[in-house]
mmCIF file of C-alpha atoms and ligand atoms in Angstrom:
data_model
loop_
_atom_site.group_PDB
_atom_site.id
_atom_site.type_symbol
_atom_site.label_atom_id
_atom_site.label_comp_id
_atom_site.label_asym_id
_atom_site.label_seq_id
_atom_site.Cartn_x
_atom_site.Cartn_y
_atom_site.Cartn_z
ATOM 1 C CA MET A 1 84.088 102.003 92.755
ATOM 2 C CA GLY A 2 81.291 103.418 94.444
ATOM 3 C CA ASN A 3 82.807 107.184 94.151
ATOM 4 C CA LEU A 4 80.547 109.719 92.952
ATOM 5 C CA VAL A 5 83.038 113.368 92.108
ATOM 6 C CA THR A 6 81.283 114.300 88.680
ATOM 7 C CA MET A 7 78.165 113.074 86.788
ATOM 8 C CA ASP A 8 80.570 111.397 84.435
ATOM 9 C CA ASP A 9 80.907 108.694 87.079
ATOM 10 C CA LEU A 10 77.382 107.877 86.376
ATOM 11 C CA SER A 11 76.087 106.585 82.971
ATOM 12 C CA ASN A 12 72.320 107.642 81.814
ATOM 13 C CA ASP A 13 71.229 103.983 82.796
ATOM 14 C CA ASP A 14 72.851 104.356 86.388
ATOM 15 C CA ILE A 15 71.317 107.605 86.566
ATOM 16 C CA ILE A 16 67.849 106.167 86.126
ATOM 17 C CA ALA A 17 68.568 103.315 88.196
ATOM 18 C CA VAL A 18 69.689 105.409 91.114
ATOM 19 C CA LEU A 19 66.210 107.486 90.744
ATOM 20 C CA ASP A 20 64.232 104.521 90.243
ATOM 21 C CA ASP A 21 65.702 103.160 93.894
ATOM 22 C CA ALA A 22 65.100 106.633 95.523
ATOM 23 C CA GLU A 23 61.627 106.779 94.371
ATOM 24 C CA ARG A 24 61.049 103.449 96.098
ATOM 25 C CA LEU A 25 62.708 104.979 99.273
ATOM 26 C CA VAL A 26 60.314 107.922 99.591
ATOM 27 C CA PRO A 27 58.313 106.388 102.404
ATOM 28 C CA VAL A 28 61.397 105.275 104.242
ATOM 29 C CA ALA A 29 62.906 108.950 103.899
ATOM 30 C CA ARG A 30 59.358 110.061 105.414
ATOM 31 C CA GLY A 31 59.580 107.479 108.466
ATOM 32 C CA GLU A 32 56.449 105.676 107.314
ATOM 33 C CA ILE A 33 58.636 102.309 106.712
ATOM 34 C CA LEU A 34 61.498 100.962 108.636
ATOM 35 C CA LEU A 35 64.302 99.671 106.504
ATOM 36 C CA PRO A 36 67.799 99.246 107.999
ATOM 37 C CA LEU A 37 69.753 98.585 104.745
ATOM 38 C CA LEU A 38 72.824 100.170 106.217
ATOM 39 C CA GLN A 39 72.776 99.127 109.823
ATOM 40 C CA GLY A 40 76.275 98.848 111.109
ATOM 41 C CA LYS A 41 77.584 101.178 108.244
ATOM 42 C CA VAL A 42 79.046 104.501 109.271
ATOM 43 C CA LEU A 43 79.176 107.798 106.711
ATOM 44 C CA ALA A 44 81.412 110.476 107.603
ATOM 45 C CA ASN A 45 80.181 113.991 106.873
ATOM 46 C CA MET A 46 83.295 115.912 105.997
ATOM 47 C CA PHE A 47 82.423 119.480 105.759
ATOM 48 C CA PHE A 48 85.069 122.018 105.258
ATOM 49 C CA GLU A 49 82.593 124.689 104.185
ATOM 50 C CA ASN A 50 79.253 125.727 105.412
ATOM 51 C CA SER A 51 75.968 123.637 104.431
ATOM 52 C CA THR A 52 72.427 122.939 105.696
ATOM 53 C CA ARG A 53 70.675 120.684 103.403
ATOM 54 C CA THR A 54 73.161 118.662 102.109
ATOM 55 C CA ARG A 55 75.038 117.726 105.320
ATOM 56 C CA MET A 56 71.559 117.197 107.049
ATOM 57 C CA SER A 57 69.978 115.210 104.250
ATOM 58 C CA PHE A 58 72.965 113.120 104.182
ATOM 59 C CA GLU A 59 72.579 112.544 107.888
ATOM 60 C CA THR A 60 68.874 112.004 107.772
ATOM 61 C CA ALA A 61 69.051 109.326 104.874
ATOM 62 C CA MET A 62 71.838 107.188 106.819
ATOM 63 C CA LYS A 63 69.990 107.240 109.978
ATOM 64 C CA ARG A 64 66.782 106.466 108.125
ATOM 65 C CA LEU A 65 68.546 103.612 106.740
ATOM 66 C CA GLY A 66 69.815 102.283 110.263
ATOM 67 C CA GLY A 67 73.420 103.560 109.784
ATOM 68 C CA SER A 68 75.293 106.251 111.986
ATOM 69 C CA VAL A 69 77.281 109.197 111.110
ATOM 70 C CA LEU A 70 80.231 111.001 112.046
ATOM 71 C CA ASN A 71 79.743 114.589 111.530
ATOM 72 C CA PHE A 72 83.256 116.793 110.957
ATOM 73 C CA SER A 73 83.639 120.252 110.342
ATOM 74 C CA SER A 74 86.699 122.110 109.783
ATOM 75 C CA VAL A 75 86.076 124.226 113.214
ATOM 76 C CA GLY A 76 86.968 122.567 116.471
ATOM 77 C CA THR A 77 89.169 119.980 114.533
ATOM 78 C CA SER A 78 92.762 119.364 113.654
ATOM 79 C CA VAL A 79 92.318 121.447 110.363
ATOM 80 C CA SER A 80 92.918 124.454 112.517
ATOM 81 C CA LYS A 81 96.011 122.865 113.586
ATOM 82 C CA GLY A 82 97.176 122.807 109.960
ATOM 83 C CA GLU A 83 96.522 119.275 109.431
ATOM 84 C CA THR A 84 96.482 118.590 105.461
ATOM 85 C CA LEU A 85 93.304 117.277 103.618
ATOM 86 C CA TYR A 86 95.124 114.169 102.806
ATOM 87 C CA ASP A 87 96.112 113.122 106.443
ATOM 88 C CA THR A 88 92.409 113.863 107.542
ATOM 89 C CA MET A 89 91.211 111.639 105.134
ATOM 90 C CA GLN A 90 93.421 109.009 106.054
ATOM 91 C CA MET A 91 91.832 108.869 109.658
ATOM 92 C CA ILE A 92 88.403 108.720 107.939
ATOM 93 C CA ASP A 93 89.409 105.813 105.787
ATOM 94 C CA GLY A 94 89.976 103.909 109.055
ATOM 95 C CA TYR A 95 86.664 105.382 110.986
ATOM 96 C CA ALA A 96 84.023 105.285 108.323
ATOM 97 C CA ASP A 97 82.648 103.063 105.494
ATOM 98 C CA VAL A 98 81.876 106.058 103.049
ATOM 99 C CA ALA A 99 82.066 109.703 103.391
ATOM 100 C CA ALA A 100 80.705 112.697 101.893
ATOM 101 C CA ILE A 101 82.917 115.863 101.286
ATOM 102 C CA ARG A 102 82.479 119.322 100.791
ATOM 103 C CA HIS A 103 85.510 121.349 100.396
ATOM 104 C CA PRO A 104 86.129 125.195 99.148
ATOM 105 C CA ARG A 105 89.005 123.855 96.561
ATOM 106 C CA GLN A 106 88.081 122.520 93.207
ATOM 107 C CA GLY A 107 88.914 119.050 92.842
ATOM 108 C CA ALA A 108 89.574 118.198 96.681
ATOM 109 C CA ALA A 109 86.838 115.390 96.346
ATOM 110 C CA GLN A 110 88.808 113.866 93.376
ATOM 111 C CA TYR A 111 91.869 114.315 95.485
ATOM 112 C CA SER A 112 90.164 112.626 98.339
ATOM 113 C CA ALA A 113 89.124 109.970 96.189
ATOM 114 C CA ASP A 114 92.426 109.098 95.380
ATOM 115 C CA ALA A 115 93.594 109.378 98.934
ATOM 116 C CA VAL A 116 91.346 106.717 100.493
ATOM 117 C CA ARG A 117 89.767 103.235 100.014
ATOM 118 C CA ILE A 118 86.284 104.181 101.152
ATOM 119 C CA PRO A 119 83.845 105.490 98.459
ATOM 120 C CA ILE A 120 83.593 109.347 98.438
ATOM 121 C CA LEU A 121 80.482 111.309 97.393
ATOM 122 C CA ASN A 122 81.552 114.820 96.420
ATOM 123 C CA ALA A 123 79.054 117.033 98.336
ATOM 124 C CA GLY A 124 80.481 120.239 96.554
ATOM 125 C CA ASP A 125 84.041 121.163 95.561
ATOM 126 C CA GLY A 126 84.449 124.841 95.182
ATOM 127 C CA ALA A 127 83.326 126.263 92.166
ATOM 128 C CA GLY A 128 83.361 122.813 90.366
ATOM 129 C CA ASN A 129 80.782 119.952 90.820
ATOM 130 C CA HIS A 130 77.830 119.278 93.099
ATOM 131 C CA PRO A 131 76.572 115.485 91.703
ATOM 132 C CA THR A 132 74.509 114.699 94.715
ATOM 133 C CA GLN A 133 72.344 117.765 94.409
ATOM 134 C CA THR A 134 72.243 116.959 90.699
ATOM 135 C CA MET A 135 70.797 113.453 91.226
ATOM 136 C CA LEU A 136 67.967 115.309 93.493
ATOM 137 C CA ASP A 137 67.436 118.137 91.019
ATOM 138 C CA LEU A 138 67.032 115.435 88.452
ATOM 139 C CA PHE A 139 64.705 113.523 90.807
ATOM 140 C CA THR A 140 62.520 116.628 91.123
ATOM 141 C CA ILE A 141 62.613 117.207 87.689
ATOM 142 C CA ARG A 142 61.358 113.418 86.809
ATOM 143 C CA GLN A 143 58.799 113.869 89.319
ATOM 144 C CA ALA A 144 57.133 116.818 87.790
ATOM 145 C CA HIS A 145 57.663 115.868 84.138
ATOM 146 C CA GLU A 146 57.540 112.016 84.383
ATOM 147 C CA SER A 147 60.623 111.708 82.359
ATOM 148 C CA LEU A 148 64.082 113.552 82.006
ATOM 149 C CA ASP A 149 64.148 113.878 78.167
ATOM 150 C CA GLY A 150 64.141 116.992 76.100
ATOM 151 C CA LEU A 151 62.948 119.535 78.524
ATOM 152 C CA ASN A 152 63.548 123.207 77.924
ATOM 153 C CA VAL A 153 65.628 124.176 80.985
ATOM 154 C CA VAL A 154 66.352 127.728 82.053
ATOM 155 C CA LEU A 155 69.385 128.058 84.309
ATOM 156 C CA VAL A 156 69.644 131.650 85.891
ATOM 157 C CA GLY A 157 72.104 133.392 88.137
ATOM 158 C CA ASP A 158 75.673 132.754 88.847
ATOM 159 C CA LEU A 159 76.662 129.980 86.299
ATOM 160 C CA ARG A 160 80.550 130.808 86.639
ATOM 161 C CA TYR A 161 81.013 129.695 90.268
ATOM 162 C CA GLY A 162 77.621 127.818 90.822
ATOM 163 C CA ARG A 163 78.828 124.082 91.042
ATOM 164 C CA THR A 164 74.951 123.213 91.197
ATOM 165 C CA ALA A 165 74.427 124.680 87.408
ATOM 166 C CA HIS A 166 77.774 123.105 86.405
ATOM 167 C CA SER A 167 76.932 119.593 87.212
ATOM 168 C CA LEU A 168 73.190 119.831 86.498
ATOM 169 C CA SER A 169 73.924 121.472 82.760
ATOM 170 C CA HIS A 170 75.785 118.382 81.949
ATOM 171 C CA ALA A 171 73.430 115.646 83.235
ATOM 172 C CA LEU A 172 70.503 117.586 81.225
ATOM 173 C CA VAL A 173 72.100 117.515 77.817
ATOM 174 C CA ARG A 174 72.813 113.888 78.123
ATOM 175 C CA PHE A 175 69.047 113.851 78.121
ATOM 176 C CA GLY A 176 68.405 115.857 75.415
ATOM 177 C CA ALA A 177 67.485 119.027 76.960
ATOM 178 C CA SER A 178 67.657 122.461 75.404
ATOM 179 C CA LEU A 179 69.408 124.795 77.802
ATOM 180 C CA THR A 180 69.028 128.648 78.042
ATOM 181 C CA LEU A 181 71.941 130.184 80.161
ATOM 182 C CA VAL A 182 70.815 133.450 82.076
ATOM 183 C CA SER A 183 73.701 135.367 83.601
ATOM 184 C CA PRO A 184 75.208 138.834 83.722
ATOM 185 C CA THR A 185 78.260 138.774 81.291
ATOM 186 C CA SER A 186 80.777 138.616 84.442
ATOM 187 C CA LEU A 187 79.024 135.411 85.643
ATOM 188 C CA LYS A 188 78.739 133.509 82.442
ATOM 189 C CA MET A 189 79.007 129.607 82.582
ATOM 190 C CA PRO A 190 82.840 128.919 81.757
ATOM 191 C CA VAL A 191 83.573 128.439 78.042
ATOM 192 C CA GLU A 192 84.938 124.950 78.585
ATOM 193 C CA ILE A 193 81.685 123.859 80.208
ATOM 194 C CA VAL A 194 79.376 125.532 77.448
ATOM 195 C CA SER A 195 81.888 123.728 74.650
ATOM 196 C CA ASP A 196 81.179 120.422 76.547
ATOM 197 C CA LEU A 197 77.672 120.973 76.349
ATOM 198 C CA ARG A 198 77.395 121.548 72.664
ATOM 199 C CA SER A 199 79.774 118.554 72.244
ATOM 200 C CA HIS A 200 76.995 116.520 73.204
ATOM 201 C CA GLY A 201 74.664 118.277 70.525
ATOM 202 C CA ALA A 202 72.637 120.404 73.049
ATOM 203 C CA ASP A 203 70.889 123.442 71.801
ATOM 204 C CA VAL A 204 72.438 125.817 74.309
ATOM 205 C CA THR A 205 71.345 129.578 74.160
ATOM 206 C CA GLU A 206 73.191 132.386 76.247
ATOM 207 C CA THR A 207 71.309 135.659 77.366
ATOM 208 C CA GLU A 208 71.405 138.183 79.970
ATOM 209 C CA SER A 209 67.823 138.452 80.314
ATOM 210 C CA LEU A 210 65.298 136.317 81.923
ATOM 211 C CA ASN A 211 61.850 138.002 81.250
ATOM 212 C CA GLU A 212 61.774 136.264 77.736
ATOM 213 C CA GLN A 213 62.743 133.221 78.942
ATOM 214 C CA ILE A 214 59.701 132.253 81.031
ATOM 215 C CA THR A 215 56.882 131.484 78.885
ATOM 216 C CA GLY A 216 58.807 128.538 77.192
ATOM 217 C CA ALA A 217 60.509 126.769 79.725
ATOM 218 C CA ASP A 218 59.820 123.588 81.699
ATOM 219 C CA VAL A 219 61.974 124.228 84.479
ATOM 220 C CA ILE A 220 63.144 127.716 85.721
ATOM 221 C CA TYR A 221 66.283 126.848 87.945
ATOM 222 C CA MET A 222 67.475 129.957 90.069
ATOM 223 C CA THR A 223 70.818 130.064 91.639
ATOM 224 C CA ARG A 224 72.287 132.041 94.305
ATOM 225 C CA ILE A 225 75.158 134.523 93.385
ATOM 226 C CA GLN A 226 78.198 132.733 95.148
ATOM 227 C CA LYS A 227 79.424 135.859 97.150
ATOM 228 C CA GLU A 228 82.106 133.661 98.836
ATOM 229 C CA ARG A 229 83.788 132.912 95.589
ATOM 230 C CA PHE A 230 84.409 136.413 94.316
ATOM 231 C CA PRO A 231 87.711 137.908 94.693
ATOM 232 C CA ASP A 232 86.587 140.859 95.827
ATOM 233 C CA GLU A 233 83.471 142.419 97.137
ATOM 234 C CA GLU A 234 82.872 145.572 94.620
ATOM 235 C CA GLU A 235 82.432 142.958 91.926
ATOM 236 C CA TYR A 236 79.813 141.260 94.005
ATOM 237 C CA THR A 237 78.067 144.625 94.931
ATOM 238 C CA LYS A 238 77.564 144.902 90.870
ATOM 239 C CA VAL A 239 75.803 141.730 90.325
ATOM 240 C CA ALA A 240 74.048 141.312 93.650
ATOM 241 C CA GLY A 241 70.224 140.634 93.250
ATOM 242 C CA ILE A 242 70.401 141.012 89.643
ATOM 243 C CA TYR A 243 67.707 138.338 89.053
ATOM 244 C CA LYS A 244 64.572 138.209 91.049
ATOM 245 C CA ILE A 245 61.419 136.193 90.322
ATOM 246 C CA GLU A 246 57.824 137.072 91.882
ATOM 247 C CA ALA A 247 54.676 135.504 91.520
ATOM 248 C CA THR A 248 53.429 138.068 88.864
ATOM 249 C CA ASP A 249 56.478 137.560 86.399
ATOM 250 C CA LEU A 250 54.894 133.850 86.108
ATOM 251 C CA VAL A 251 51.999 134.606 84.641
ATOM 252 C CA GLY A 252 51.862 133.155 81.105
ATOM 253 C CA ALA A 253 54.240 130.252 82.126
ATOM 254 C CA LYS A 254 53.588 126.832 80.828
ATOM 255 C CA GLU A 255 51.073 124.847 82.769
ATOM 256 C CA GLY A 256 53.563 122.350 84.344
ATOM 257 C CA MET A 257 56.847 124.565 84.831
ATOM 258 C CA ILE A 258 58.655 124.442 87.849
ATOM 259 C CA VAL A 259 60.681 126.656 89.471
ATOM 260 C CA MET A 260 63.510 125.189 91.273
ATOM 261 C CA HIS A 261 66.557 126.435 93.594
ATOM 262 C CA PRO A 262 69.420 124.633 95.348
ATOM 263 C CA LEU A 263 68.885 126.875 98.144
ATOM 264 C CA PRO A 264 69.647 128.798 100.063
ATOM 265 C CA ARG A 265 68.109 131.656 98.630
ATOM 266 C CA VAL A 266 68.976 135.440 99.036
ATOM 267 C CA ASP A 267 66.401 137.420 97.328
ATOM 268 C CA GLU A 268 66.349 135.244 93.941
ATOM 269 C CA ILE A 269 62.599 134.279 94.651
ATOM 270 C CA ALA A 270 60.172 136.417 96.120
ATOM 271 C CA PRO A 271 58.186 134.770 98.925
ATOM 272 C CA SER A 272 55.495 135.448 96.806
ATOM 273 C CA VAL A 273 56.188 132.767 94.586
ATOM 274 C CA ASP A 274 56.339 129.981 97.450
ATOM 275 C CA SER A 275 52.233 129.667 97.402
ATOM 276 C CA THR A 276 52.041 129.301 93.458
ATOM 277 C CA LYS A 277 51.850 125.848 91.747
ATOM 278 C CA PHE A 278 55.217 126.673 90.158
ATOM 279 C CA ALA A 279 57.304 126.398 93.291
ATOM 280 C CA ARG A 280 59.355 123.211 93.738
ATOM 281 C CA TYR A 281 62.241 124.377 96.115
ATOM 282 C CA PHE A 282 61.217 122.770 99.373
ATOM 283 C CA GLN A 283 60.011 119.574 97.847
ATOM 284 C CA GLN A 284 63.192 119.586 95.889
ATOM 285 C CA ALA A 285 65.307 120.047 99.382
ATOM 286 C CA PHE A 286 63.378 117.089 100.701
ATOM 287 C CA ASN A 287 64.346 114.979 97.644
ATOM 288 C CA GLY A 288 67.708 114.864 98.932
ATOM 289 C CA VAL A 289 66.930 112.236 101.469
ATOM 290 C CA PRO A 290 65.760 109.753 99.326
ATOM 291 C CA THR A 291 68.009 110.554 96.559
ATOM 292 C CA ARG A 292 70.878 110.460 99.057
ATOM 293 C CA MET A 293 69.742 107.023 100.814
ATOM 294 C CA SER A 294 69.643 105.530 96.995
ATOM 295 C CA LEU A 295 73.416 107.158 96.634
ATOM 296 C CA LEU A 296 74.730 105.666 99.859
ATOM 297 C CA CYS A 297 73.382 102.333 98.806
ATOM 298 C CA ARG A 298 74.916 102.202 95.487
ATOM 299 C CA SER A 299 78.135 103.336 96.927
ATOM 300 C CA LEU A 300 78.163 100.657 99.582
ATOM 301 C CA GLY A 301 77.348 98.000 97.238
ATOM 302 C CA VAL A 302 73.718 97.420 98.974
ATOM 303 C CA LYS A 303 70.794 96.829 96.637
ATOM 304 C CA VAL A 304 67.648 98.678 97.278
ATOM 305 C CA PRO A 305 64.997 95.917 97.262
ATOM 306 C CA LYS A 306 62.395 95.934 94.399
ATOM 307 C CA LYS A 307 59.424 96.023 96.838
ATOM 308 C CA VAL A 308 60.139 98.500 99.680
ATOM 309 C CA LYS A 309 57.556 97.612 102.419
HETATM 310 C C1 LIG B 401 74.511 124.966 97.008
HETATM 311 C C2 LIG B 401 75.973 124.545 96.994
HETATM 312 O O1 LIG B 401 76.405 124.601 98.207
HETATM 313 O O2 LIG B 401 76.512 124.790 96.161
HETATM 314 N N1 LIG B 401 73.743 124.772 98.370
HETATM 315 C C3 LIG B 401 73.169 123.353 98.028
HETATM 316 O O3 LIG B 401 74.030 122.475 98.293
HETATM 317 N N2 LIG B 401 72.137 122.921 98.430
HETATM 318 C C4 LIG B 401 73.902 126.165 96.375
HETATM 319 C C5 LIG B 401 74.515 127.477 96.892
HETATM 320 O O4 LIG B 401 74.990 127.645 98.000
HETATM 321 O O5 LIG B 401 74.051 128.710 96.516
#
């Protein structure tokens, strides 16, 4: 109960309920309204891998709701003395009420959820899943398009190792999206994920070329090539910088189309795009705060009031 390891842990109705709660929490996320729903509760931020937005927005979310945060990182802790993930998580079970965990190993979040009693939120497990990112992505998409249903979404970049694309594609097809997967052959979406997407009845197209996809898209979701997951540097060099969009590439895009990116960007989106009406990635990063507030409340069994004031 309360865990979020993959998007399978949430039904479509759960997703909508979390997004509705998140929407009402926006003024709290901005610090305009004080609402200490999680006073006395402790979040453990367990980051065994680098993070800026995920860790900080979890921390802001918890603090804005009156809770507190224990920040763990694998540097400067007993992990460097050889402590196992199991043992570390046993401690956290006694120190915190909920934990967000990011780990380079796929499956580490499920392993942790099985090892402890407190709810676990998967903040990224290797090339596996990143469901809290998906929730803020869905929040952003719904904000722009008013609904999640039946959109044309183009996912671009490292679809092999990119955990944000894995979780998001799965969620989108459950809402009837048509997906175009744009990647070099070596970074295609894993076949088992593509067949899962198709088993939901989704229209999925795979291609290497981005240019023709721009005019039909409701959402273009750019991703970073996940350098740290490549077994060898030379393979990375072959695909580094392969997709890059500039403001001029977006001439002819649909009026309401949005460009998203989980960030950090390297060179996938030129700064010229930032000042166009299409750019949504910084808003998307902010949306991590209300969305994670809503997810923290759900995990801790705390109801978000129907009227927030
Ligand atoms: C992503 C991640 O860690 O998977 N970042 C994030 O959480 N916003 C994407 C990435 O690192 O490329």
